[in-house]
PDB file of C-alpha atoms in Angstrom:
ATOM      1  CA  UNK X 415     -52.136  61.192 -44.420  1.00 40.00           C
ATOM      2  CA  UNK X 416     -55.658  62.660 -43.286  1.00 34.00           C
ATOM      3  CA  UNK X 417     -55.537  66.014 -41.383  1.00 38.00           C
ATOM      4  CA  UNK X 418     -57.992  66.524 -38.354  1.00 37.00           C
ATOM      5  CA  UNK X 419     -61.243  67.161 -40.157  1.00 34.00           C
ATOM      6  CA  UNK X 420     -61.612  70.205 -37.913  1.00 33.00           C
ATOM      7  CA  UNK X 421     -58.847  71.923 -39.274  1.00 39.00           C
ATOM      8  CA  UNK X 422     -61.145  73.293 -42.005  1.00 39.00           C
ATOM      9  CA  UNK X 423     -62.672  75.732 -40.312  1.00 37.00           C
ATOM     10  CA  UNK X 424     -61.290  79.092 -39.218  1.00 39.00           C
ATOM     11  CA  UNK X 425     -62.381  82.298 -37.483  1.00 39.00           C
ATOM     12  CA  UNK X 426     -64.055  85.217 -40.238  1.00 40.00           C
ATOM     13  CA  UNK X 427     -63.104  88.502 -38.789  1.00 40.00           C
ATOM     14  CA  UNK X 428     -66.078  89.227 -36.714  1.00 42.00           C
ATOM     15  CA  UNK X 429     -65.342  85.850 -34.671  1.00 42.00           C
ATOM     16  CA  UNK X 430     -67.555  83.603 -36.339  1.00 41.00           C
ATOM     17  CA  UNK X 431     -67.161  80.147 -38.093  1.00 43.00           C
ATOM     18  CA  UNK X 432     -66.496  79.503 -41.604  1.00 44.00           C
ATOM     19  CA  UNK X 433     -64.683  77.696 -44.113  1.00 39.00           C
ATOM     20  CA  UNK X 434     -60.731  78.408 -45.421  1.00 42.00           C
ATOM     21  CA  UNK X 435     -61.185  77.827 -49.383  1.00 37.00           C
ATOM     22  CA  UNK X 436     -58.034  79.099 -50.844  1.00 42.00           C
ATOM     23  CA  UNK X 437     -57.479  81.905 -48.827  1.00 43.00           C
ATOM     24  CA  UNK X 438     -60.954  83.030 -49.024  1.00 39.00           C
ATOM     25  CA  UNK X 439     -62.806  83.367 -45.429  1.00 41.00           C
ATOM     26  CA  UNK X 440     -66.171  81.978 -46.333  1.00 39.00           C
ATOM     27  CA  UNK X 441     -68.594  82.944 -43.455  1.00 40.00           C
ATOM     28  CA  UNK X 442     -71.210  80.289 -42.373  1.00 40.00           C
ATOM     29  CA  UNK X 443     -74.616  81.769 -42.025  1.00 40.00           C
ATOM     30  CA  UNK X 444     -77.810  79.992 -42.640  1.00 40.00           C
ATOM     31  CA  UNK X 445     -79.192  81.798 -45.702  1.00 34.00           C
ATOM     32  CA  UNK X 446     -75.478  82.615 -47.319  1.00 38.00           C
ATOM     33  CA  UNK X 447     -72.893  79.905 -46.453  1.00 43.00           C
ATOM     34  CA  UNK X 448     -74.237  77.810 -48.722  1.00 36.00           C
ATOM     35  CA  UNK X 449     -74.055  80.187 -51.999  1.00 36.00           C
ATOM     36  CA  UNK X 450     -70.819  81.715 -50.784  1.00 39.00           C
ATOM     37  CA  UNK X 451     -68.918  78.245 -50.692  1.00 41.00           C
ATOM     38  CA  UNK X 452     -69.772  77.518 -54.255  1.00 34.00           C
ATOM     39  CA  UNK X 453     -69.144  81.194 -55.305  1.00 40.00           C
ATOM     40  CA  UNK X 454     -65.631  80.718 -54.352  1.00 40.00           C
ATOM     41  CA  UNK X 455     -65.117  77.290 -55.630  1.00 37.00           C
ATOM     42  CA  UNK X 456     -66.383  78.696 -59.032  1.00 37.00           C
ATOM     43  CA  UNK X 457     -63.696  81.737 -58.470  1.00 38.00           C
ATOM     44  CA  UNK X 458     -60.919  79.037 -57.478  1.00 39.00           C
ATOM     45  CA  UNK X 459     -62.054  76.437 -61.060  1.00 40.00           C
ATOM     46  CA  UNK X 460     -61.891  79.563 -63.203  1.00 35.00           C
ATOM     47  CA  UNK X 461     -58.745  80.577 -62.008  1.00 36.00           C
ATOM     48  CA  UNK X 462     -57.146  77.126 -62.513  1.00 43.00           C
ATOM     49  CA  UNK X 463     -58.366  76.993 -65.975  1.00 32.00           C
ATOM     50  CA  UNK X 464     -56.863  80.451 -67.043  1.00 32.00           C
ATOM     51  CA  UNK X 465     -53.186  78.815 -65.488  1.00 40.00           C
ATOM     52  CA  UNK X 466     -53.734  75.808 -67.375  1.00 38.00           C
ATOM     53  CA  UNK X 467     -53.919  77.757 -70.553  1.00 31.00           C
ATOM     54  CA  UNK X 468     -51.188  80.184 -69.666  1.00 40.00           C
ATOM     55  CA  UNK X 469     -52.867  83.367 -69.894  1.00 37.00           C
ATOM     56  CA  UNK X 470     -50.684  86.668 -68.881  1.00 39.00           C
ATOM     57  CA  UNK X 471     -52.033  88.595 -65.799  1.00 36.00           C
ATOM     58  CA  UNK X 472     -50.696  91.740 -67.298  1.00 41.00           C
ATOM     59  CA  UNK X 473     -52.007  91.813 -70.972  1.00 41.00           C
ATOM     60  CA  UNK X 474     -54.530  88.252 -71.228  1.00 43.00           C
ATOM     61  CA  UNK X 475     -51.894  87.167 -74.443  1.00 44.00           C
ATOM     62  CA  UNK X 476     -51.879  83.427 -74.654  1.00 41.00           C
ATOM     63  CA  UNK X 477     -48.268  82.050 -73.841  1.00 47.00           C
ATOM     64  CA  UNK X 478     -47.000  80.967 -76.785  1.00 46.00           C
ATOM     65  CA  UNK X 479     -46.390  76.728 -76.419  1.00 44.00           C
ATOM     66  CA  UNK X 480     -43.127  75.624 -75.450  1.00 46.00           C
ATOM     67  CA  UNK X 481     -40.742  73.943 -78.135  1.00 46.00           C
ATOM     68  CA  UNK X 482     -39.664  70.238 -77.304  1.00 44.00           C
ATOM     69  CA  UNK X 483     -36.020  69.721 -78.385  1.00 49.00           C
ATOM     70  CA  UNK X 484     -35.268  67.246 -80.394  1.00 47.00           C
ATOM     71  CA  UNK X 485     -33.675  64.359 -79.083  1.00 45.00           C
ATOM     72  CA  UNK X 486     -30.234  63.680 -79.931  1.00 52.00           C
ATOM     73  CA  UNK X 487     -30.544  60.046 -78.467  1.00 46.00           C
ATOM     74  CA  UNK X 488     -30.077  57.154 -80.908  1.00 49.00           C
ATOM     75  CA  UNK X 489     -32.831  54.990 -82.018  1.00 43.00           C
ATOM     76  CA  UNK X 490     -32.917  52.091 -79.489  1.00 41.00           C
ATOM     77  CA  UNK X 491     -33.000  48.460 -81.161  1.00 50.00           C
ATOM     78  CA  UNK X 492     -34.909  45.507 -79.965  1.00 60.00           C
ATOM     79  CA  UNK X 493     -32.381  43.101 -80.171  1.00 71.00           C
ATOM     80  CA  UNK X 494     -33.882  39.361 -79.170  1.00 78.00           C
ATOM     81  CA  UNK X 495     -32.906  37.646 -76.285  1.00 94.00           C
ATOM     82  CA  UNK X 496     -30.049  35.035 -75.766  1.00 96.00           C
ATOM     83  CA  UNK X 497     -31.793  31.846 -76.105  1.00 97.00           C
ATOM     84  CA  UNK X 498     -34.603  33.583 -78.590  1.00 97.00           C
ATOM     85  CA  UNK X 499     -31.175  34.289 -80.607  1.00 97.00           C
ATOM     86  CA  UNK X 500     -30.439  30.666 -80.153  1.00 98.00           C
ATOM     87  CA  UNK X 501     -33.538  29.075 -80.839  1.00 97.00           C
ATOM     88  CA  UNK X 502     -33.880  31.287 -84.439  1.00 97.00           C
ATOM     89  CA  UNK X 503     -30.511  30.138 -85.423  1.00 97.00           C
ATOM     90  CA  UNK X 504     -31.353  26.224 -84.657  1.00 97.00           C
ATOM     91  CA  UNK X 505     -34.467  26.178 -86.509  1.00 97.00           C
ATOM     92  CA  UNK X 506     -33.270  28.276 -89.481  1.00 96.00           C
ATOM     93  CA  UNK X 507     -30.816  24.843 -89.625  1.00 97.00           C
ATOM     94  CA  UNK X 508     -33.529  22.968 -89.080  1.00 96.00           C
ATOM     95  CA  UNK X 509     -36.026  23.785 -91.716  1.00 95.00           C
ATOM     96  CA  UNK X 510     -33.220  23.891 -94.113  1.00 95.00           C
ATOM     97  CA  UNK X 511     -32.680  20.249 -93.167  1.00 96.00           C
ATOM     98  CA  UNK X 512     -36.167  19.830 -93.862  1.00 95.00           C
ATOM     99  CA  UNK X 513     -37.217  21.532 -97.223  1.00 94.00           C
ATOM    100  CA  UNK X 514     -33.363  19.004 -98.512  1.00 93.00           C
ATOM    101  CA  UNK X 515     -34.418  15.505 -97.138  1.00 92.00           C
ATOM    102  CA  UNK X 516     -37.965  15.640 -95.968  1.00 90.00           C
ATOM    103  CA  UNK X 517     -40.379  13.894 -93.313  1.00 86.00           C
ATOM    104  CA  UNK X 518     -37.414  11.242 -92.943  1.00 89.00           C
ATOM    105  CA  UNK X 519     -34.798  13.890 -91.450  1.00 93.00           C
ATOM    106  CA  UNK X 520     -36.779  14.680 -88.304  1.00 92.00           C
ATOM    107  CA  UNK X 521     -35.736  10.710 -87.310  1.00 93.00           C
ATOM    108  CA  UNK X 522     -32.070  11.233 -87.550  1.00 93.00           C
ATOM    109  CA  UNK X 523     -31.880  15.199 -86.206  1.00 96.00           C
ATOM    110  CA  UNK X 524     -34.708  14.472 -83.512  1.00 94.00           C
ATOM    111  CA  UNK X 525     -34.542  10.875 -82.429  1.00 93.00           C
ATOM    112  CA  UNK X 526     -30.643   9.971 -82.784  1.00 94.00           C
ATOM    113  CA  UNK X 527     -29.692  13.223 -81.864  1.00 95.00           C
ATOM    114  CA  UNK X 528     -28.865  14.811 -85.073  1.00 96.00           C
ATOM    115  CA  UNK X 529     -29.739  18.089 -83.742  1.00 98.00           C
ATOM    116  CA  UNK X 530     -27.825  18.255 -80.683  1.00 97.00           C
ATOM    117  CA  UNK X 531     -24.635  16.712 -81.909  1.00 97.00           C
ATOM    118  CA  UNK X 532     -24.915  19.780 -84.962  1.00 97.00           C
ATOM    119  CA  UNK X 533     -25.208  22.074 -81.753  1.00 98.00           C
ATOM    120  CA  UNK X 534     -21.769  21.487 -80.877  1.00 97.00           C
ATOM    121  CA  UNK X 535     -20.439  23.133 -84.459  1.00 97.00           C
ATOM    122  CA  UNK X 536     -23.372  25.623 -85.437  1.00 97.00           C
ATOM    123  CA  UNK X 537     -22.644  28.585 -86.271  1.00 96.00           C
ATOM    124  CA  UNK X 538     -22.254  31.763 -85.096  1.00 96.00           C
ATOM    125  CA  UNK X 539     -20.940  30.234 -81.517  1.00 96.00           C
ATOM    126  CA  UNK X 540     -21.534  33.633 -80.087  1.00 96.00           C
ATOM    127  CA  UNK X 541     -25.236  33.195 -80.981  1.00 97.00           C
ATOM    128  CA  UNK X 542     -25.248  29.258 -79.999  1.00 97.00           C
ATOM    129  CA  UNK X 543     -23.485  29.285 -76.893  1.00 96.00           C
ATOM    130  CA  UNK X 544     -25.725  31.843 -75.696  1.00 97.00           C
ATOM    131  CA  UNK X 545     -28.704  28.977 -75.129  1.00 98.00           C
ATOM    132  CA  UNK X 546     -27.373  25.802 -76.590  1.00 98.00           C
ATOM    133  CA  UNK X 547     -30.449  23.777 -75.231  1.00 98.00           C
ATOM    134  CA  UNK X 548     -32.642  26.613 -77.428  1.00 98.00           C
ATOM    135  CA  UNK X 549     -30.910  25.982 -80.528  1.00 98.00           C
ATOM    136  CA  UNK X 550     -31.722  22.172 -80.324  1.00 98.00           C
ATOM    137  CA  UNK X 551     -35.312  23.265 -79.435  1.00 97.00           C
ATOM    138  CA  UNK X 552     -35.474  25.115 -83.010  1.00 97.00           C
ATOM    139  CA  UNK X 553     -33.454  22.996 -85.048  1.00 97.00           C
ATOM    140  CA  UNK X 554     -35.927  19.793 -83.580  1.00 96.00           C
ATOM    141  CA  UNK X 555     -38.983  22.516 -84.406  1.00 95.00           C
ATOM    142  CA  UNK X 556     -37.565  23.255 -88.139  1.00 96.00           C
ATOM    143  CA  UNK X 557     -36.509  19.569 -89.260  1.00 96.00           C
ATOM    144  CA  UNK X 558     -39.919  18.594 -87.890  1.00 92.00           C
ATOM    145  CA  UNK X 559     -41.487  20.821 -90.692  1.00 87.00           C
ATOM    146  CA  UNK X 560     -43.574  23.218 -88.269  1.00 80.00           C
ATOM    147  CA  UNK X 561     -44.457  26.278 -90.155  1.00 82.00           C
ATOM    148  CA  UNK X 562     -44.343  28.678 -87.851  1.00 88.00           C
ATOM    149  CA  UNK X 563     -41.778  29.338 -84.487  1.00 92.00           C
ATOM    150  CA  UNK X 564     -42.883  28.738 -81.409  1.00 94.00           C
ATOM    151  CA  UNK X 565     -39.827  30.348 -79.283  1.00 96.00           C
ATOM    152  CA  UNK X 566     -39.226  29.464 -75.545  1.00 96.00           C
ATOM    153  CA  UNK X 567     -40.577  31.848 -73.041  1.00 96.00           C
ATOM    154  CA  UNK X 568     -37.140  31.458 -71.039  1.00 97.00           C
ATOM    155  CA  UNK X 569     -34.081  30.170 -71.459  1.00 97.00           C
ATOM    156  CA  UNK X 570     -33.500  26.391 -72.209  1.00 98.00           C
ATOM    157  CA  UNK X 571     -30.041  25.244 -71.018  1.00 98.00           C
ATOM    158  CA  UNK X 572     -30.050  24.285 -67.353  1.00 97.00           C
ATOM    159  CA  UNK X 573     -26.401  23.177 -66.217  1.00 97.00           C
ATOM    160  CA  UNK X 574     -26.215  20.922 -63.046  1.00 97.00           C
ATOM    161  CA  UNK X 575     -22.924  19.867 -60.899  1.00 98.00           C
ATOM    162  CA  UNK X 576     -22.484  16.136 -59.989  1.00 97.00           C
ATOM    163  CA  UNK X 577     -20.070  15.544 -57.972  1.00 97.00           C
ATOM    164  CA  UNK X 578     -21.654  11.960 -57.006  1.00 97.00           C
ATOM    165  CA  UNK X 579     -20.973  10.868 -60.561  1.00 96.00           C
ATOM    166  CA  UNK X 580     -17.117  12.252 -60.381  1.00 97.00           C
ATOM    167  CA  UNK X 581     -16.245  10.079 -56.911  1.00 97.00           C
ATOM    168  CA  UNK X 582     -18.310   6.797 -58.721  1.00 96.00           C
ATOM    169  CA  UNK X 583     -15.906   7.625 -61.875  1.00 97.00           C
ATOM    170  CA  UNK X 584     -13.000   7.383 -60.239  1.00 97.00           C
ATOM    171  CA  UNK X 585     -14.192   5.082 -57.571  1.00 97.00           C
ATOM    172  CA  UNK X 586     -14.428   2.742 -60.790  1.00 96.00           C
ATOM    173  CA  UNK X 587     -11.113   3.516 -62.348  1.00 97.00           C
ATOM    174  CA  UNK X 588      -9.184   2.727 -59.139  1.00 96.00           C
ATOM    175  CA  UNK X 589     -10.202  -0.573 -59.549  1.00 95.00           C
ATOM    176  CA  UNK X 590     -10.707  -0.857 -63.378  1.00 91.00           C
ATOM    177  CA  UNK X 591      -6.666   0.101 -63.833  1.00 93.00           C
ATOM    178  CA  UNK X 592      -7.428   3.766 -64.986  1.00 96.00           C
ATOM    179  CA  UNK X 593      -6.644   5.663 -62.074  1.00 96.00           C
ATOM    180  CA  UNK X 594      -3.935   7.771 -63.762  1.00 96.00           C
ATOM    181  CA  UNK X 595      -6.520   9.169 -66.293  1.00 95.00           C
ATOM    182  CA  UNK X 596      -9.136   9.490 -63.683  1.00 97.00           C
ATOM    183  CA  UNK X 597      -6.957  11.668 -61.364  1.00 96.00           C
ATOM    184  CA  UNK X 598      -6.854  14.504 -63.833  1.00 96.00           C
ATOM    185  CA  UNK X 599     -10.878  14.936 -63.694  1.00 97.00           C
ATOM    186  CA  UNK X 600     -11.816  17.534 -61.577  1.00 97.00           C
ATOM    187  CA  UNK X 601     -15.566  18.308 -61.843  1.00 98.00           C
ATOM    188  CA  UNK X 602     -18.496  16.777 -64.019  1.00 98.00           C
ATOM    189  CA  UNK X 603     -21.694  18.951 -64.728  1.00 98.00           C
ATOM    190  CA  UNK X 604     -24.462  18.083 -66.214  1.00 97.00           C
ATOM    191  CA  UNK X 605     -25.764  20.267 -69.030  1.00 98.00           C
ATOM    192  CA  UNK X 606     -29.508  19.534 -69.789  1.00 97.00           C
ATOM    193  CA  UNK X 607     -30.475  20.966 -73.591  1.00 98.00           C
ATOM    194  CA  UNK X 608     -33.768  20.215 -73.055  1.00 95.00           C
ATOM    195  CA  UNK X 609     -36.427  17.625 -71.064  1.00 93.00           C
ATOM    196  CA  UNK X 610     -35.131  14.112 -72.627  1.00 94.00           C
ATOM    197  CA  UNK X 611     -31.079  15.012 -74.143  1.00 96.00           C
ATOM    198  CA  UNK X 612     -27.857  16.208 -72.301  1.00 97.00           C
ATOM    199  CA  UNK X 613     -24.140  16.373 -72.577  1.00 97.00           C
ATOM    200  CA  UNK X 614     -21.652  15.704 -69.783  1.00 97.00           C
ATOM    201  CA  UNK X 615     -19.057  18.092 -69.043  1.00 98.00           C
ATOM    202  CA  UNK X 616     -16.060  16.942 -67.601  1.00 98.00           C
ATOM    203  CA  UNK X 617     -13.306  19.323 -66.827  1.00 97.00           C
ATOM    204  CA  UNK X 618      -9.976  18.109 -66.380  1.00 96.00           C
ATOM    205  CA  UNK X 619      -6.939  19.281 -64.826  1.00 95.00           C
ATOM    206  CA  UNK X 620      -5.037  19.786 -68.482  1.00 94.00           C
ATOM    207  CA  UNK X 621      -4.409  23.335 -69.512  1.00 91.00           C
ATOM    208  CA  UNK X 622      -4.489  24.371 -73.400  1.00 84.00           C
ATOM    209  CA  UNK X 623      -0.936  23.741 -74.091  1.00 81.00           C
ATOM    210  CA  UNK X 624      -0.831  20.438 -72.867  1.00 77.00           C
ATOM    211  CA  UNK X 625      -0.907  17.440 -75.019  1.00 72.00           C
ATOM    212  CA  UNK X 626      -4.483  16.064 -75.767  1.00 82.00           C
ATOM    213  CA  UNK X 627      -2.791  12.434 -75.554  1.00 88.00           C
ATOM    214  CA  UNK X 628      -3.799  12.562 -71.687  1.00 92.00           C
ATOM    215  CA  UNK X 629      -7.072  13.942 -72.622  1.00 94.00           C
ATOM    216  CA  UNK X 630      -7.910  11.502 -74.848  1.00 95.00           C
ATOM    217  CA  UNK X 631      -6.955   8.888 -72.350  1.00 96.00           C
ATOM    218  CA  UNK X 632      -9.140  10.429 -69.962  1.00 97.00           C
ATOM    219  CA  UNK X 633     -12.071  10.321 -72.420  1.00 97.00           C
ATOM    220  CA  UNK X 634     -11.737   7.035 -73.081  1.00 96.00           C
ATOM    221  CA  UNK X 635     -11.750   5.759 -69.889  1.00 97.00           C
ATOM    222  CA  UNK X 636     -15.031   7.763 -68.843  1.00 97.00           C
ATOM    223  CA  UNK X 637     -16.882   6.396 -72.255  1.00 97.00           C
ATOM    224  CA  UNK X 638     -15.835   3.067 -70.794  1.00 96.00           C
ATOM    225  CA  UNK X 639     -17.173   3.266 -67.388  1.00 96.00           C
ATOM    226  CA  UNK X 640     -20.523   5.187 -68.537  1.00 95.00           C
ATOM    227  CA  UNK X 641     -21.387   2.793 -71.138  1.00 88.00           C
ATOM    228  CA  UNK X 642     -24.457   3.681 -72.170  1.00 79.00           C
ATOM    229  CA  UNK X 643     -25.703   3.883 -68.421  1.00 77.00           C
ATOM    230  CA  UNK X 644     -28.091   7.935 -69.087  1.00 76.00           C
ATOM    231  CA  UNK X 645     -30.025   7.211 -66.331  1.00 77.00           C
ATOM    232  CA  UNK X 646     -33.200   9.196 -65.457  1.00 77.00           C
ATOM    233  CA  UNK X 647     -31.990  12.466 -67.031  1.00 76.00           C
ATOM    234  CA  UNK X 648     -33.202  11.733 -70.370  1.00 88.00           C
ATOM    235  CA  UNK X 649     -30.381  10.847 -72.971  1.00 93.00           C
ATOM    236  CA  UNK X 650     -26.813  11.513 -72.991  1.00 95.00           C
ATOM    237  CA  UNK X 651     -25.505  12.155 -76.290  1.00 96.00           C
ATOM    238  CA  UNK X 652     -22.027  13.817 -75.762  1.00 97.00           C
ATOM    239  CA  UNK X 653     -18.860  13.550 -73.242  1.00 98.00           C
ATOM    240  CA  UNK X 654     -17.590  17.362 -73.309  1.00 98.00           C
ATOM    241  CA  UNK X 655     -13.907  17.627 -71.746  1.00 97.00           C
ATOM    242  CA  UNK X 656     -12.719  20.723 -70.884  1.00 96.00           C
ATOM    243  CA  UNK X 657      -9.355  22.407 -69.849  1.00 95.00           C
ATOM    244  CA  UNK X 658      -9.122  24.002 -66.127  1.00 94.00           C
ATOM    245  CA  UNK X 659      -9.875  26.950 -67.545  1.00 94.00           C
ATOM    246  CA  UNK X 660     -13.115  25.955 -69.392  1.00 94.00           C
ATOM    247  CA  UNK X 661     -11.808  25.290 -72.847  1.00 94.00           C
ATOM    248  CA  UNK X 662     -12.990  22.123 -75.181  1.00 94.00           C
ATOM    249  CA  UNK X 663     -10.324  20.081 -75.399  1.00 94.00           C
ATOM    250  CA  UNK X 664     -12.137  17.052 -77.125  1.00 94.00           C
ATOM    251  CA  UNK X 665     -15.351  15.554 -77.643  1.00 96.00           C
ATOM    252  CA  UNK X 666     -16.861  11.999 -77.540  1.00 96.00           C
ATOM    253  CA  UNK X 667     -20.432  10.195 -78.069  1.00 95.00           C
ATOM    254  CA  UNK X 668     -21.993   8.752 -75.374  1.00 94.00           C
TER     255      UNK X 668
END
């Protein structure tokens, strides 16, 4: 904050105006102010430059320099992001696909969903679960034969609730005779890989131990009643169903 400009100047001994420059009462006369202000300003430079270089008031020895300790830190590691990871991975897959079968692969990985379907079993899962919707993006970028990577800026996958599409599911099995399997669904979500492909998740109400006969049925009921139907999300490739505790249980093409 400002202080009151007036607050510069103080009272020299014999009562008269000057200026406070470090300590130094510089008296304002007409023929001397002038001269004394800068001779003091010139005193106050000089004696920041001998601090700066750490000169000793006693002797004028130069300080010697101080010695930085070495850090005992380690190295830190740029490690890439989650869906960078992800994306790497996918179109290392990709443009292996490519340099095997060629121009014609892109068709099957790209436009009948190749890639995404391989996105469910890639490998490492720690890598591709990370950003599954990035590791389609690379593994459409690598079959398509681009040279280079061209990594997303942010992540990829984008999951979405719909709880409209559960209560039309079983809306539909109550009257289609597959209310039993229907019951055990307890939430769908959409998860978009991308602008034009996604997978539904449907989690169920079956826990890892049960038997997969009732998840199955489920399954087979909810392939039924989608049939084919994507809508305006772009494609649907794969029915996901998962335990209550977020487990894959089975999986099914759309």
């Amino acid at each position: 904050m400002r202080g009151n400009p007036r607050s510069a100047l103080s009272l020299s001994p014999d009562g008269t105006a000057g200026k406070n420059l470090g300590g130094l009462i510089v008296r304002e006369t007409d023929r001397t102010g002038r001269r004394a202000r800068l001779g003091a300003l010139a005193m106050l430079g000089a004696l920041g430059v001998l601090a700066a270089l750490g000169v000793s008031c006693g002797t004028g020895a130069r300080q010697a320099p101080a010695v930085a300790t070495p850090s005992t830190a380690p190295p830190s590691i740029d490690r890439p992001s989650g869906h960078v990871a992800a994306y790497d991975a996918g179109w290392r897959v990709g443009r292996g696909l490519y340099d095997e079968g060629g121009k014609g692969t892109a068709v099957r990985e790209v436009v009948w969903g190749g890639c995404v379907r391989r996105s469910l079993t890639a490998r490492p899962r720690a890598v591709v679960d990370r950003d599954r919707g990035a590791w389609v993006l690379g593994c459409r970028q690598g079959v398509g034969g681009r040279p280079h990577r061209r990594p997303p800026a942010r992540p990829v996958t984008r999951r979405e609730p719909d709880p409209e599409l559960l209560t039309a599911f079983r809306s539909w099995a109550a009257r289609g005779g597959a209310r039993e399997p229907a019951a055990m669904a307890a939430r769908v979500v959409l998860v978009h890989l991308g602008d034009d492909a996604y997978d539904v998740e449907l989690t169920s109400s079956y826990g890892t131990g049960d038997a997969r006969a009732g998840a199955a049925d489920l399954a087979d009921a909810f392939v039924r009643w989608w049939d084919g139907d994507d809508g305006d999300a772009g494609v649907a490739w794969n029915l996901l169903v998962l335990t209550r505790d977020g487990e894959r249980l089975l999986v099914r093409d759309l």
